[in-house]
JSON list of C-alpha atoms in Angstrom, two decimals:
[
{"chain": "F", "resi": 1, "resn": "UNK", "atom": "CA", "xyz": [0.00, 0.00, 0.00]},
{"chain": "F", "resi": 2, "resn": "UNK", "atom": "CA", "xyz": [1.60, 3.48, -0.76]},
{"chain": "F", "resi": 3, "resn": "UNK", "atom": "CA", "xyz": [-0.93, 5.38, 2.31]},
{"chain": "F", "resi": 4, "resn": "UNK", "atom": "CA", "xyz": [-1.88, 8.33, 1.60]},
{"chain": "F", "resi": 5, "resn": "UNK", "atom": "CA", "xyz": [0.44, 10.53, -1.15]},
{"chain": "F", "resi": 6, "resn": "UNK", "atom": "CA", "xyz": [0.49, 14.41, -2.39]},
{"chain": "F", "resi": 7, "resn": "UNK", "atom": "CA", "xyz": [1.61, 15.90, -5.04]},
{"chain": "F", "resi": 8, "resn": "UNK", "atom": "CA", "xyz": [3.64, 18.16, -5.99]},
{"chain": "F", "resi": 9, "resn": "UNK", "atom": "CA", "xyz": [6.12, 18.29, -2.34]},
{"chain": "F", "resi": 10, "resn": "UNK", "atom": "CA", "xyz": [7.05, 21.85, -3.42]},
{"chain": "F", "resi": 11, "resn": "UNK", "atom": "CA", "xyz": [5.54, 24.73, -5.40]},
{"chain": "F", "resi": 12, "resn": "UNK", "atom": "CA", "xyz": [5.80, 28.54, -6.10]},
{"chain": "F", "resi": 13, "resn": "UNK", "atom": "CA", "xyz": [3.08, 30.39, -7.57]},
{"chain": "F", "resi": 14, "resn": "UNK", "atom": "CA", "xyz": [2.40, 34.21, -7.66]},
{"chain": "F", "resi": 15, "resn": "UNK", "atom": "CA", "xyz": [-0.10, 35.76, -6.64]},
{"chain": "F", "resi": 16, "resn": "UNK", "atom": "CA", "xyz": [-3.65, 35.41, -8.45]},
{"chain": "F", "resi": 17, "resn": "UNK", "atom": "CA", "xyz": [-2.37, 32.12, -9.87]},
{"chain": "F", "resi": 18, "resn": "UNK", "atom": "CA", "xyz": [-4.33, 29.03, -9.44]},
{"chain": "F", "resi": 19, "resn": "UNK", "atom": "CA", "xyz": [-3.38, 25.33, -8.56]},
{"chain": "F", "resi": 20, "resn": "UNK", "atom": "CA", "xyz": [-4.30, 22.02, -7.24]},
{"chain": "F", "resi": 21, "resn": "UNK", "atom": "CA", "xyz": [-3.02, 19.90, -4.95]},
{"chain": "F", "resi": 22, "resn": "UNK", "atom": "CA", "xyz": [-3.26, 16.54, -5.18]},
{"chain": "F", "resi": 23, "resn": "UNK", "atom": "CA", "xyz": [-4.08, 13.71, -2.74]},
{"chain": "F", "resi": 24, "resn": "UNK", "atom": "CA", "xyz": [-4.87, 10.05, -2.93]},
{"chain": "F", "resi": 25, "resn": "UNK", "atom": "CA", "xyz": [-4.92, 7.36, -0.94]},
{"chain": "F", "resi": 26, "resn": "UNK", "atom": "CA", "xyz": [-5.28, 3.58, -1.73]},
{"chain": "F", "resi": 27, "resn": "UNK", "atom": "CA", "xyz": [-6.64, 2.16, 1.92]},
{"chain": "F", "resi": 28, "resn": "UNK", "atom": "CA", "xyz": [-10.19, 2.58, 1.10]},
{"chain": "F", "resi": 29, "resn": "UNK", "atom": "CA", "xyz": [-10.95, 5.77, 3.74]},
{"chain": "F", "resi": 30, "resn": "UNK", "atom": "CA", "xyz": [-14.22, 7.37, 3.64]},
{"chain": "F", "resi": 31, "resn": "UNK", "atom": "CA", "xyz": [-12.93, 9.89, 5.50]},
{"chain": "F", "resi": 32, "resn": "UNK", "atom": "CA", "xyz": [-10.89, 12.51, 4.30]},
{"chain": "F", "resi": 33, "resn": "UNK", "atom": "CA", "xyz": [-9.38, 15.88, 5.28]},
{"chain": "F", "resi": 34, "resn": "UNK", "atom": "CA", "xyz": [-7.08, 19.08, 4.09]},
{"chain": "F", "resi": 35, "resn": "UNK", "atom": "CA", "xyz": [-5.12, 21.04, 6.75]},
{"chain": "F", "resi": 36, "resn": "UNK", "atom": "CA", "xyz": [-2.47, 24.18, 6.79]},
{"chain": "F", "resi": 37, "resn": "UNK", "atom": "CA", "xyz": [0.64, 24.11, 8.90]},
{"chain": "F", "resi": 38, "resn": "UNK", "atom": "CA", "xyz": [1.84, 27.75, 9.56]},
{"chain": "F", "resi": 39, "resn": "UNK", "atom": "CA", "xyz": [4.61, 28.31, 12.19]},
{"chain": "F", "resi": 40, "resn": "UNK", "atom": "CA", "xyz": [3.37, 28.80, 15.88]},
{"chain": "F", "resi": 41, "resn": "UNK", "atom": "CA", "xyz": [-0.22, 27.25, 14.83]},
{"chain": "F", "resi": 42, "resn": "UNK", "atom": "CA", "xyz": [-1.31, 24.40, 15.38]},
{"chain": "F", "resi": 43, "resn": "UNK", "atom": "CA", "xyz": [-3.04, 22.22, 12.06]},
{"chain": "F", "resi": 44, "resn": "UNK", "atom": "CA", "xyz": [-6.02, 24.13, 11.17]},
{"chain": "F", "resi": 45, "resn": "UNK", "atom": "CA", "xyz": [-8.30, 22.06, 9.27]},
{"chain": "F", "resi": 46, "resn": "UNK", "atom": "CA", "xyz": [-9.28, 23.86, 5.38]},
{"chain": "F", "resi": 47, "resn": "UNK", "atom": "CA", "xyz": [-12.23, 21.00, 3.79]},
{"chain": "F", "resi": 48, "resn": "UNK", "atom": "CA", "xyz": [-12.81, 17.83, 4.45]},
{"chain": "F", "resi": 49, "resn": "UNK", "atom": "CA", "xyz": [-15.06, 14.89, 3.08]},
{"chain": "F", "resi": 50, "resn": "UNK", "atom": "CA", "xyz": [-17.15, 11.86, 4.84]},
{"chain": "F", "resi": 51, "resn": "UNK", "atom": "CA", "xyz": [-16.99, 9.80, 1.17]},
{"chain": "F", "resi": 52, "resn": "UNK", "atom": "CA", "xyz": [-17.28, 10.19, -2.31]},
{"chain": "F", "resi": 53, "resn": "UNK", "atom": "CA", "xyz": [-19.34, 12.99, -3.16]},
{"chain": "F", "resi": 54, "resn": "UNK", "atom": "CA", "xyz": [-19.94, 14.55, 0.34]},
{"chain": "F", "resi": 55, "resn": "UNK", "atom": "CA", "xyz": [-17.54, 17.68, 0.98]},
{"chain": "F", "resi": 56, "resn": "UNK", "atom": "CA", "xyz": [-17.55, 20.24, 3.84]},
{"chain": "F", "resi": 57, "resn": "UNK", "atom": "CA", "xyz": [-16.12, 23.24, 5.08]},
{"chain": "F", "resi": 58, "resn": "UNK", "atom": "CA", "xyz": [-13.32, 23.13, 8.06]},
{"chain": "F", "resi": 59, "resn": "UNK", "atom": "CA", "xyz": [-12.21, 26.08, 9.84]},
{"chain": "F", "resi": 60, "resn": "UNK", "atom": "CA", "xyz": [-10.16, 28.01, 7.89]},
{"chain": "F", "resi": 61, "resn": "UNK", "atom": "CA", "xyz": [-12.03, 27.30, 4.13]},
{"chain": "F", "resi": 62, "resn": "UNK", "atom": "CA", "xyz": [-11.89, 31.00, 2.37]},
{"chain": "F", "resi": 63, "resn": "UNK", "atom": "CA", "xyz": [-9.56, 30.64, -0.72]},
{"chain": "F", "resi": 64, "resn": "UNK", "atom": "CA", "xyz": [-10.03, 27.34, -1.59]},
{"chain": "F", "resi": 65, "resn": "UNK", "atom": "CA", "xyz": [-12.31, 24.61, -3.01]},
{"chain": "F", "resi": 66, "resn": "UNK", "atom": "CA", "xyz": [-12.41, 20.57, -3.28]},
{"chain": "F", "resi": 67, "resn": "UNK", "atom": "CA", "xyz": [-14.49, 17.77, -4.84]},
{"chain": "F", "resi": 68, "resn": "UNK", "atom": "CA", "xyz": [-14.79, 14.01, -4.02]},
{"chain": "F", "resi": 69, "resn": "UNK", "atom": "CA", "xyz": [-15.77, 12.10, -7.02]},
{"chain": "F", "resi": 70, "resn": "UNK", "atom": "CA", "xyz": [-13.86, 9.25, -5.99]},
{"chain": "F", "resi": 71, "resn": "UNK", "atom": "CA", "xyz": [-13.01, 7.38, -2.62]},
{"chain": "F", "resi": 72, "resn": "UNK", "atom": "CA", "xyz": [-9.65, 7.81, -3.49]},
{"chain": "F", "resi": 73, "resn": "UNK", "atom": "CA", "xyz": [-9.18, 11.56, -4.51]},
{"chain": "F", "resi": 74, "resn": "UNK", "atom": "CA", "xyz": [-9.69, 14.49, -3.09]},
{"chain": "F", "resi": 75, "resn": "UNK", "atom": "CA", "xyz": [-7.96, 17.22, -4.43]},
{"chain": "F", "resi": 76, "resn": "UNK", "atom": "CA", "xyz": [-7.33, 20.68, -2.64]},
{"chain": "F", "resi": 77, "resn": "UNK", "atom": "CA", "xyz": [-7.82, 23.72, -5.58]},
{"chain": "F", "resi": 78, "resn": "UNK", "atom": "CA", "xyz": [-6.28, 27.45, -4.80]},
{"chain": "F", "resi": 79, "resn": "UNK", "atom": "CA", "xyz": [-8.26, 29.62, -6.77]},
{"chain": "F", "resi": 80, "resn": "UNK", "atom": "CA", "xyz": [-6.23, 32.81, -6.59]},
{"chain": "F", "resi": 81, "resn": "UNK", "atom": "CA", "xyz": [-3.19, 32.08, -4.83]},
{"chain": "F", "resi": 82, "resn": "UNK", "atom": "CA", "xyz": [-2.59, 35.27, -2.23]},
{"chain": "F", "resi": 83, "resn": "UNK", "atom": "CA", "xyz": [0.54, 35.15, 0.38]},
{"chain": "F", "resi": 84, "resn": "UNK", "atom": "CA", "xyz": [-1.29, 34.42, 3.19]},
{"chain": "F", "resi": 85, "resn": "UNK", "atom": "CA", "xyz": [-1.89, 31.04, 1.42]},
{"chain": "F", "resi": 86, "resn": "UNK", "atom": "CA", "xyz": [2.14, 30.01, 1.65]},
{"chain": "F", "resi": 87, "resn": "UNK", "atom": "CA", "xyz": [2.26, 27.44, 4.13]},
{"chain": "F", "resi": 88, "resn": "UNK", "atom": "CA", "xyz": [2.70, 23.74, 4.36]},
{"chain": "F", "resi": 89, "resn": "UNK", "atom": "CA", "xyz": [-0.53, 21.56, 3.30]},
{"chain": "F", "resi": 90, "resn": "UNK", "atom": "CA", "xyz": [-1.03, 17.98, 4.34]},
{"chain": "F", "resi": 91, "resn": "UNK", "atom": "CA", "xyz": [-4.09, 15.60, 2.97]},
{"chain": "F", "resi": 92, "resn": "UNK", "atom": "CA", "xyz": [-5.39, 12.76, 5.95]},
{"chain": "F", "resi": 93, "resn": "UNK", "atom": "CA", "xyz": [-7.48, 9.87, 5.56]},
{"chain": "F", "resi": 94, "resn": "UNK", "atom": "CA", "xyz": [-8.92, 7.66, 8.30]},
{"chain": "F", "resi": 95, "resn": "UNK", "atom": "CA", "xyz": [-11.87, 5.10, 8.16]},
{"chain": "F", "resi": 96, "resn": "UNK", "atom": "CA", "xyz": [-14.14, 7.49, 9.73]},
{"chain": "F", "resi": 97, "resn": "UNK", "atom": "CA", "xyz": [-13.65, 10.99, 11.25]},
{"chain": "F", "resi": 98, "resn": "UNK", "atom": "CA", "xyz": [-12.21, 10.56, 14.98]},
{"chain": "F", "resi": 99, "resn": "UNK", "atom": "CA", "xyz": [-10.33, 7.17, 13.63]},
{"chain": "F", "resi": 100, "resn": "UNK", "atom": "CA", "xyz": [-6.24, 7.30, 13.68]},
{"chain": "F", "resi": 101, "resn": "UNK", "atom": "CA", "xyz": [-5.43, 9.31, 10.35]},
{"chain": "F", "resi": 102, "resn": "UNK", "atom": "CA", "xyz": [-3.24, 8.30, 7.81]},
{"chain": "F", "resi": 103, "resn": "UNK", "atom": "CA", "xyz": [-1.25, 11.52, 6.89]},
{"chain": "F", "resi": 104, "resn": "UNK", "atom": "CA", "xyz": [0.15, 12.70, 3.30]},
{"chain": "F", "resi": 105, "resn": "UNK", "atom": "CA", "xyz": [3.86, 13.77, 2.86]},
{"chain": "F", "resi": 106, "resn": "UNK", "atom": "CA", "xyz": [2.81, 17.11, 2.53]},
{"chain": "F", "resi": 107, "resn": "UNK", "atom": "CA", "xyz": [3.27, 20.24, 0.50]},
{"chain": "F", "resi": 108, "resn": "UNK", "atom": "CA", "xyz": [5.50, 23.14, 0.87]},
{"chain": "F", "resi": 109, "resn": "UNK", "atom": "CA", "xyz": [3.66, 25.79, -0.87]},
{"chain": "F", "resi": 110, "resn": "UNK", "atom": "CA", "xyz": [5.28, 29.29, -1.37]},
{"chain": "F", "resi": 111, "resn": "UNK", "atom": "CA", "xyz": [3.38, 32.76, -2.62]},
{"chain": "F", "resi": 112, "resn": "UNK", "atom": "CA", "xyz": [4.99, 35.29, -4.24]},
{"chain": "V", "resi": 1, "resn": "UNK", "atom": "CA", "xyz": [-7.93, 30.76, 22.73]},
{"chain": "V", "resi": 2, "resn": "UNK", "atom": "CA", "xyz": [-6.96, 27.70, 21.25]},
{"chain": "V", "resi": 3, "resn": "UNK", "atom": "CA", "xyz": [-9.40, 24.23, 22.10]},
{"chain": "V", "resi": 4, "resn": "UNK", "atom": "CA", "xyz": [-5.81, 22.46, 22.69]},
{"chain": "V", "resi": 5, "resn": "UNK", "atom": "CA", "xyz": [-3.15, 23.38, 24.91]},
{"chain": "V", "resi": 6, "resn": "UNK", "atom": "CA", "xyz": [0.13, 21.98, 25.17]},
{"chain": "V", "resi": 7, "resn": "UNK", "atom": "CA", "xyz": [3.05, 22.49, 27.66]},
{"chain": "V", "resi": 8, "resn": "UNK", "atom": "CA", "xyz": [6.54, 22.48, 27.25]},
{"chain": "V", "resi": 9, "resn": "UNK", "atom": "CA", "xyz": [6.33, 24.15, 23.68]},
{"chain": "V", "resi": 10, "resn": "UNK", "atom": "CA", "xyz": [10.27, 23.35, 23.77]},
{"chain": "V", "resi": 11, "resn": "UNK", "atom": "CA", "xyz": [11.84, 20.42, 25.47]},
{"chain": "V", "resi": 12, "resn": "UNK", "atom": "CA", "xyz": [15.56, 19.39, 25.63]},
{"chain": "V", "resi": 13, "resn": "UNK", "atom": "CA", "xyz": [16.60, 16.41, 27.68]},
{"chain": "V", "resi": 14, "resn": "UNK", "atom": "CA", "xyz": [19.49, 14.28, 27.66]},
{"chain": "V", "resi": 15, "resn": "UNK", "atom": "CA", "xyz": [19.68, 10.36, 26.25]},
{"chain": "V", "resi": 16, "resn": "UNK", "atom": "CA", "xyz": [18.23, 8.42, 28.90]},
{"chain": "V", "resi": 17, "resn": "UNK", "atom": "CA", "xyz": [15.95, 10.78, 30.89]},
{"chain": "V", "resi": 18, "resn": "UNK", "atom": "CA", "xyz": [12.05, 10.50, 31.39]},
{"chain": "V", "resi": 19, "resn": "UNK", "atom": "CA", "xyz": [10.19, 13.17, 29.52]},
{"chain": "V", "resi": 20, "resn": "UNK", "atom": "CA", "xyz": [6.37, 14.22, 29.95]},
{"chain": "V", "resi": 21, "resn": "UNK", "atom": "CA", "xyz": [4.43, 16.41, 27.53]},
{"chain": "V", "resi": 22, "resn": "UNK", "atom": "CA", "xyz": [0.80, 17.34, 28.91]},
{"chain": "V", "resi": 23, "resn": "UNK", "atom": "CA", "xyz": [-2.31, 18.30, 26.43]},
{"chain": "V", "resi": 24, "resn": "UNK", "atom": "CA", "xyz": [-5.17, 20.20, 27.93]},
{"chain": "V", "resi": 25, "resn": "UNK", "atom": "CA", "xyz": [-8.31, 20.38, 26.27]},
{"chain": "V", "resi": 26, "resn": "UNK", "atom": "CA", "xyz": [-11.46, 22.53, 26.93]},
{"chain": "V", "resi": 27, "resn": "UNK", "atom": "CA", "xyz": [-14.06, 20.99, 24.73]},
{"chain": "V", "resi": 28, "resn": "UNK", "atom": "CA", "xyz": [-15.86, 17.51, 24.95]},
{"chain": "V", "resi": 29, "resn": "UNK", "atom": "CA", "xyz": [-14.11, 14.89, 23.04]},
{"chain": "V", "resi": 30, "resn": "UNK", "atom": "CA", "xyz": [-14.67, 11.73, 21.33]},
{"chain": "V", "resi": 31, "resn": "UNK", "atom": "CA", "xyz": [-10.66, 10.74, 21.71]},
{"chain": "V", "resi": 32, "resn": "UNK", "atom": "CA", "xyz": [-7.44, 12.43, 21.69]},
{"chain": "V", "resi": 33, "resn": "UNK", "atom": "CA", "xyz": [-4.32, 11.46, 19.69]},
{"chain": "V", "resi": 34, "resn": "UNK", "atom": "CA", "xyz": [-1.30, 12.00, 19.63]},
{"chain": "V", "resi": 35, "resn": "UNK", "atom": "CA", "xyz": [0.80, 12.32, 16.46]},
{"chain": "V", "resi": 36, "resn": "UNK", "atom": "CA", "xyz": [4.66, 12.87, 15.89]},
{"chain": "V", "resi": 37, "resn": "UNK", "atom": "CA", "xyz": [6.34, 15.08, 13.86]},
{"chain": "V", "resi": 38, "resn": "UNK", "atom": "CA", "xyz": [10.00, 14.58, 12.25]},
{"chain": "V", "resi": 39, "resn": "UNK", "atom": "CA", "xyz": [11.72, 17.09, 11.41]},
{"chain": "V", "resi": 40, "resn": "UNK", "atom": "CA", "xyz": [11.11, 15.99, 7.53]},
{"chain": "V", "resi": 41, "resn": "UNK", "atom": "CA", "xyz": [7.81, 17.04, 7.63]},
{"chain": "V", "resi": 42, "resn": "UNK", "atom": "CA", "xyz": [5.68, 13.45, 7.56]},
{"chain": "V", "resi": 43, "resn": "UNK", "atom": "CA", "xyz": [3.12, 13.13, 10.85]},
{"chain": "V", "resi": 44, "resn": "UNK", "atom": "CA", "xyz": [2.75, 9.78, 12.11]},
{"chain": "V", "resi": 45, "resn": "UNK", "atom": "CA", "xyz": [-0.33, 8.88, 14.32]},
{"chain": "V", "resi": 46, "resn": "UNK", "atom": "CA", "xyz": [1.36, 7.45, 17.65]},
{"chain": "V", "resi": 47, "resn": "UNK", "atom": "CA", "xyz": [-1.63, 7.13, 19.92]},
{"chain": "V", "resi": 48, "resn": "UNK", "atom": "CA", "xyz": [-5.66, 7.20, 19.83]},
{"chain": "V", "resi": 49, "resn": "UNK", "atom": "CA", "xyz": [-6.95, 6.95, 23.26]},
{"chain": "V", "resi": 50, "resn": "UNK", "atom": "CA", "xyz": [-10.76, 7.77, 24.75]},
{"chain": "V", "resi": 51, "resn": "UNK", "atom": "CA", "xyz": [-9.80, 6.94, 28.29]},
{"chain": "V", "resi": 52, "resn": "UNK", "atom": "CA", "xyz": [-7.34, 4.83, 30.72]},
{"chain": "V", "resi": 53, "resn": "UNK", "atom": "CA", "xyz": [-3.74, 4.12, 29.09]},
{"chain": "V", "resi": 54, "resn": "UNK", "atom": "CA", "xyz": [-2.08, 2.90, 26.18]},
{"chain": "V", "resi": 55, "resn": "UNK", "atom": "CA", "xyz": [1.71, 1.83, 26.17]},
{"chain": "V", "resi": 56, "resn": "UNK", "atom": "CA", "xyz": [3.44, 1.33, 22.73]},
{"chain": "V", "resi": 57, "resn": "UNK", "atom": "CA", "xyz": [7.62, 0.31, 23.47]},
{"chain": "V", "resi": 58, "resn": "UNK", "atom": "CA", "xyz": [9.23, 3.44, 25.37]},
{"chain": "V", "resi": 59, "resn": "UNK", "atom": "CA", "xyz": [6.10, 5.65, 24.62]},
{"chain": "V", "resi": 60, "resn": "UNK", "atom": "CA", "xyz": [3.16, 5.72, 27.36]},
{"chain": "V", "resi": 61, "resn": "UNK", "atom": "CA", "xyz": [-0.09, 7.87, 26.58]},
{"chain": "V", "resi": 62, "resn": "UNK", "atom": "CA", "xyz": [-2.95, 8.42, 29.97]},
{"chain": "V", "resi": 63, "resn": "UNK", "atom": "CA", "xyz": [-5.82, 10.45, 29.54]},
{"chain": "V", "resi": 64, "resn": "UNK", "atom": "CA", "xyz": [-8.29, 12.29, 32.44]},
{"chain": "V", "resi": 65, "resn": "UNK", "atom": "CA", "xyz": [-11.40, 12.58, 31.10]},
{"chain": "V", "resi": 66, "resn": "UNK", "atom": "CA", "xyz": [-12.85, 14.17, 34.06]},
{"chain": "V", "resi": 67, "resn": "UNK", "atom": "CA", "xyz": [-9.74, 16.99, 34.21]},
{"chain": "V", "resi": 68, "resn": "UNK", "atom": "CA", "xyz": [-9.54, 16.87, 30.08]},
{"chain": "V", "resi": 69, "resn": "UNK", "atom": "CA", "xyz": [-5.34, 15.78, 30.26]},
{"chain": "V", "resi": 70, "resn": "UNK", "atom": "CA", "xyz": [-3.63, 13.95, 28.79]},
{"chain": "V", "resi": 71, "resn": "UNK", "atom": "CA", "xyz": [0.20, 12.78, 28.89]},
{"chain": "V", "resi": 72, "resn": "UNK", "atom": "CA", "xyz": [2.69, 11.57, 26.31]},
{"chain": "V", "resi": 73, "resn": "UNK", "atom": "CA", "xyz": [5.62, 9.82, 28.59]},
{"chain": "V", "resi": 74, "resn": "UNK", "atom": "CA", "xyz": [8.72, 8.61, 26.90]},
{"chain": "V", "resi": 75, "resn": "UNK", "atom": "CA", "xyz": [10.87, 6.34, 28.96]},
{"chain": "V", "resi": 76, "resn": "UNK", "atom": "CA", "xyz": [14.49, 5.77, 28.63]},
{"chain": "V", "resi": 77, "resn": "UNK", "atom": "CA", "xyz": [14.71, 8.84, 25.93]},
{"chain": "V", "resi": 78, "resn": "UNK", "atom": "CA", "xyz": [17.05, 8.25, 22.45]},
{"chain": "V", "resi": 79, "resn": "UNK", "atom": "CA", "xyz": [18.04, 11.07, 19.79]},
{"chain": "V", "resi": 80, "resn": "UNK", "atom": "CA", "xyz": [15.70, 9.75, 17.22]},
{"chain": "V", "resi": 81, "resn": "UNK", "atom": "CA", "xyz": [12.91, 10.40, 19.81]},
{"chain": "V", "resi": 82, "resn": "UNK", "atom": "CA", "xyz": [12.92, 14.52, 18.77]},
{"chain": "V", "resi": 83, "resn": "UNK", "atom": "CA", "xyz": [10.50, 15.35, 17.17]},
{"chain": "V", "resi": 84, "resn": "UNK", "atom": "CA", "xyz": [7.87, 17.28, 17.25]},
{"chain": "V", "resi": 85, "resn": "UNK", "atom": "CA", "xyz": [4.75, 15.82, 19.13]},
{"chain": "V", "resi": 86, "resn": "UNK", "atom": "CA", "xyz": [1.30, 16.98, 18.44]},
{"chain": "V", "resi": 87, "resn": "UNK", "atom": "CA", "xyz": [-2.07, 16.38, 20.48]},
{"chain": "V", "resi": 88, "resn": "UNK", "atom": "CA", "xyz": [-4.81, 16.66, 18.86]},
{"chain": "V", "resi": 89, "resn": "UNK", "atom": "CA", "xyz": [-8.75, 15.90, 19.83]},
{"chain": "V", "resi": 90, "resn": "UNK", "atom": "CA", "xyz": [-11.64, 14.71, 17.72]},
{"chain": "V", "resi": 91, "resn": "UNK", "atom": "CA", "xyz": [-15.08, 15.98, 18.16]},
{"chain": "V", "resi": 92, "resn": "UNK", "atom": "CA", "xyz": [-18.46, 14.80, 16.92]},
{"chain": "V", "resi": 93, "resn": "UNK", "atom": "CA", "xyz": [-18.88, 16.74, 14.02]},
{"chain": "V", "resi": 94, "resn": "UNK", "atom": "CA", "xyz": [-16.47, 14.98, 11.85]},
{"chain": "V", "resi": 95, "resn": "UNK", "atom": "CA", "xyz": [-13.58, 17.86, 12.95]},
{"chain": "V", "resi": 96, "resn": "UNK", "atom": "CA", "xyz": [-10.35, 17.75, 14.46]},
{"chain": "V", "resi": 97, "resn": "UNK", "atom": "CA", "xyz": [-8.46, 20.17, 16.75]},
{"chain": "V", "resi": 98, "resn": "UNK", "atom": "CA", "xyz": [-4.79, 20.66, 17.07]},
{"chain": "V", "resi": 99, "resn": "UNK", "atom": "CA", "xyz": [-2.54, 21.86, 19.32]},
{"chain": "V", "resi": 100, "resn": "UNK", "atom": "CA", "xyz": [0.66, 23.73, 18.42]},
{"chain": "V", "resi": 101, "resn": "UNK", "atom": "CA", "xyz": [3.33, 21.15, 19.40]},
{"chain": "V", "resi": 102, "resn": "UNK", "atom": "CA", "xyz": [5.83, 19.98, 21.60]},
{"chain": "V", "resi": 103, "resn": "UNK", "atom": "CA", "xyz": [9.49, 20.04, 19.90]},
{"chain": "V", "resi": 104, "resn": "UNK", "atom": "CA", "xyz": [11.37, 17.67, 21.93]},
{"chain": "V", "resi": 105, "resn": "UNK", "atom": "CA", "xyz": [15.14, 17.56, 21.26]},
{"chain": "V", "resi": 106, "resn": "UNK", "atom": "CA", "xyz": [17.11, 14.39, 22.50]},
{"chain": "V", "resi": 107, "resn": "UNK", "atom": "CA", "xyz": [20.99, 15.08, 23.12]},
{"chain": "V", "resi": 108, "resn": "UNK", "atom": "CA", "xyz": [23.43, 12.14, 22.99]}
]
């Protein structure tokens, strides 16, 4: 099993580009989440998703958008990338929400 | 104010010592976990605990419902034990809260 992977590990964009990030994960979760890492803050949790076709909004949403058409994808879009979006981004995936997650690699994301 | 509280932020110890890291929570829970962070970025789940104890090798995890702490022991500590080491709680509503981290460095 390769767990839960991301894609790209690193990427700069500038500002008012858009992007997505990719996740996937090959362990059959229904459950599935996107969260920011910023220095001094803890994870903050940006969408998440209870199976395919169910999506909902975490704490810290504004800025970005995702879609589950599959169990195994759910990918993370930035639709204008701003600076305040540069941080580190990791995808999780547990059998249901409150179950051990399964975390990505992450991404190092940079805006210019 | 942040759901999750954790104390030391910063930890250094030397090879061998016990080390505690505490997680205090002010919301109602369905379990707490506690995750590690190496310093190349990945986060591995260590513990998932609702109540009592769990013991995985040198690494010990209690939880006090009733005071809403928890603990993260680590016996006998080694280098490769720093890290960074996360609590986090899970809520009904399909969310999870985080606190900002521990960063434990482990001198030879």
């Amino acid at each position: 099993n390769a767990g839960v992977t991301q894609t790209p590990k690193f990427q700069v964009l500038k500002t008012g580009q858009s992007m997505t990030l990719q996740c996937a994960q090959d362990m059959n979760h229904e459950y599935m989440s996107w969260y920011r890492q910023d220095p001094g803050m803890g994870l903050r949790l940006i969408h998440y998703s209870v199976g395919a076709g169910i999506t909902d909004q975490g704490e810290v949403p504004n800025g970005y958008n995702v879609s589950r058409s599959t169990t195994e994808d759910f990918p993370l879009r930035l639709l204008s990338a701003a600076p305040s979006q540069t941080s580190v981004y990791f995808c999780a995936s547990s059998y249901t929400p409150g179950h051990e997650q399964y975390f990505g690699p992450g991404t190092r994301l940079t805006v210019t | 104010k942040n759901e999750v509280e954790q104390s030391p932020q910063n930890l250094t110890a030397q090879e061998g010592e016990f080390i505690t890291i505490n997680c205090s929570y002010s919301v109602g829970i369905s379990a707490l976990h506690w995750l590690q962070q190496h310093p190349g970025g990945g986060i591995v789940s260590l513990f998932m605990l609702s109540s009592g104890k769990k013991k995985h090798g040198r690494l010990i995890a209690t939880i006090n419902i009733q005071e809403k702490h928890s603990s993260l022991h680590i016996t006998a500590s080694h280098p490769r034990d720093s890290a960074v080491y996360i609590c986090a709680v899970s809520r009904s509503g399909n969310q999870f809260y985080f606190g900002t981290g521990t960063s434990l460095t482990v001198i030879p």
